[in-house]
PDB file of C-alpha atoms in Angstrom:
ATOM      1  CA  MET A 139       0.193   0.089   0.440  1.00 69.00           C
ATOM      2  CA  ALA A 140       1.104   3.463  -1.115  1.00 86.00           C
ATOM      3  CA  ILE A 141       1.805   6.208   1.492  1.00 91.00           C
ATOM      4  CA  THR A 142      -0.615   9.136   0.296  1.00 95.00           C
ATOM      5  CA  GLN A 143       0.345  12.765  -0.194  1.00 96.00           C
ATOM      6  CA  GLN A 144      -1.400  13.828   3.080  1.00 95.00           C
ATOM      7  CA  GLN A 145       0.577  10.849   5.204  1.00 96.00           C
ATOM      8  CA  LEU A 146       3.759  12.274   3.319  1.00 96.00           C
ATOM      9  CA  HIS A 147       3.199  15.739   4.596  1.00 97.00           C
ATOM     10  CA  THR A 148       2.127  14.603   7.892  1.00 97.00           C
ATOM     11  CA  LEU A 149       5.480  12.408   8.141  1.00 97.00           C
ATOM     12  CA  ARG A 150       7.563  15.584   7.013  1.00 97.00           C
ATOM     13  CA  LEU A 151       5.866  17.325  10.009  1.00 98.00           C
ATOM     14  CA  LEU A 152       6.634  14.542  12.319  1.00 98.00           C
ATOM     15  CA  ARG A 153      10.404  15.011  11.425  1.00 97.00           C
ATOM     16  CA  LYS A 154      10.381  18.475  12.640  1.00 97.00           C
ATOM     17  CA  GLU A 155       9.111  17.820  15.738  1.00 97.00           C
ATOM     18  CA  PRO A 156       5.739  15.683  17.683  1.00 98.00           C
ATOM     19  CA  ALA A 157       2.385  16.030  17.168  1.00 98.00           C
ATOM     20  CA  ARG A 158       0.555  16.676  20.415  1.00 98.00           C
ATOM     21  CA  ARG A 159      -2.966  14.992  21.514  1.00 97.00           C
ATOM     22  CA  VAL A 160      -5.086  17.738  22.683  1.00 96.00           C
ATOM     23  CA  TYR A 161      -8.397  16.780  24.582  1.00 94.00           C
ATOM     24  CA  ARG A 162     -11.929  18.337  24.269  1.00 89.00           C
ATOM     25  CA  PRO A 163     -12.711  20.014  27.816  1.00 88.00           C
ATOM     26  CA  HIS A 164     -16.026  18.182  29.335  1.00 86.00           C
ATOM     27  CA  TYR A 165     -15.130  15.245  27.173  1.00 83.00           C
ATOM     28  CA  PRO A 166     -11.794  13.261  28.540  1.00 78.00           C
ATOM     29  CA  ASP A 167     -12.132  10.342  25.561  1.00 86.00           C
ATOM     30  CA  ASP A 168     -12.538  13.152  22.773  1.00 93.00           C
ATOM     31  CA  TYR A 169      -9.260  14.321  21.294  1.00 95.00           C
ATOM     32  CA  SER A 170      -7.445  15.587  18.014  1.00 96.00           C
ATOM     33  CA  TRP A 171      -4.076  15.057  17.260  1.00 97.00           C
ATOM     34  CA  VAL A 172      -2.716  18.775  16.270  1.00 98.00           C
ATOM     35  CA  HIS A 173       0.761  19.650  14.891  1.00 98.00           C
ATOM     36  CA  LYS A 174       2.036  23.556  15.159  1.00 96.00           C
ATOM     37  CA  ASP A 175       3.098  23.525  11.469  1.00 96.00           C
ATOM     38  CA  ALA A 176      -0.557  21.989  10.132  1.00 96.00           C
ATOM     39  CA  GLN A 177      -3.288  24.134   9.555  1.00 94.00           C
ATOM     40  CA  LYS A 178      -5.940  21.192  10.657  1.00 95.00           C
ATOM     41  CA  PRO A 179      -5.686  18.840  12.988  1.00 96.00           C
ATOM     42  CA  VAL A 180      -3.714  15.361  11.898  1.00 97.00           C
ATOM     43  CA  THR A 181      -5.974  12.901  13.451  1.00 96.00           C
ATOM     44  CA  GLY A 182      -6.801  10.737  10.955  1.00 96.00           C
ATOM     45  CA  THR A 183      -3.659  10.775   8.898  1.00 97.00           C
ATOM     46  CA  LEU A 184      -1.835  10.210  12.337  1.00 97.00           C
ATOM     47  CA  HIS A 185      -3.994   7.363  12.935  1.00 97.00           C
ATOM     48  CA  ARG A 186      -3.384   5.764   9.819  1.00 97.00           C
ATOM     49  CA  LEU A 187       0.480   6.245  10.043  1.00 97.00           C
ATOM     50  CA  PHE A 188       0.280   4.699  13.608  1.00 97.00           C
ATOM     51  CA  SER A 189      -1.300   1.680  12.449  1.00 96.00           C
ATOM     52  CA  ARG A 190       0.989   0.941   9.621  1.00 96.00           C
ATOM     53  CA  GLY A 191       4.052   1.370  11.999  1.00 96.00           C
ATOM     54  CA  TYR A 192       5.259   4.646  10.667  1.00 97.00           C
ATOM     55  CA  ALA A 193       4.236   7.003  13.699  1.00 98.00           C
ATOM     56  CA  THR A 194       4.124   5.966  17.448  1.00 98.00           C
ATOM     57  CA  VAL A 195       3.512   7.632  20.876  1.00 97.00           C
ATOM     58  CA  THR A 196       6.773   8.725  23.079  1.00 96.00           C
ATOM     59  CA  PRO A 197       7.115   5.893  25.917  1.00 94.00           C
ATOM     60  CA  ASN A 198       7.264   8.826  28.209  1.00 95.00           C
ATOM     61  CA  ASP A 199       4.557  11.228  27.119  1.00 96.00           C
ATOM     62  CA  ARG A 200       1.477   9.059  25.475  1.00 95.00           C
ATOM     63  CA  ASN A 201       0.322  12.461  24.216  1.00 97.00           C
ATOM     64  CA  LEU A 202       3.472  13.232  22.043  1.00 98.00           C
ATOM     65  CA  ALA A 203       3.337  11.268  18.397  1.00 98.00           C
ATOM     66  CA  VAL A 204       6.588  10.991  16.591  1.00 98.00           C
ATOM     67  CA  LEU A 205       8.004   8.494  13.900  1.00 97.00           C
ATOM     68  CA  THR A 206       9.282   5.251  14.486  1.00 95.00           C
ATOM     69  CA  ASP A 207      12.805   4.916  14.736  1.00 79.00           C
TER      70      ASP A 207
END
């Protein structure tokens, strides 16, 4: 399965710095993954990168997403 342009863009953002999980107030199980250089949340794309093994959460902070080693 090929990497989409959107996934490649998110990978490039993660190379610069981690994405952060942001929770909605009053809804503790509802969150978005955001990156400071992205114009909108990268949640869906990042979840696909997680499932394909390209990205993971950091071991010491599960609210930071980074590239896998």
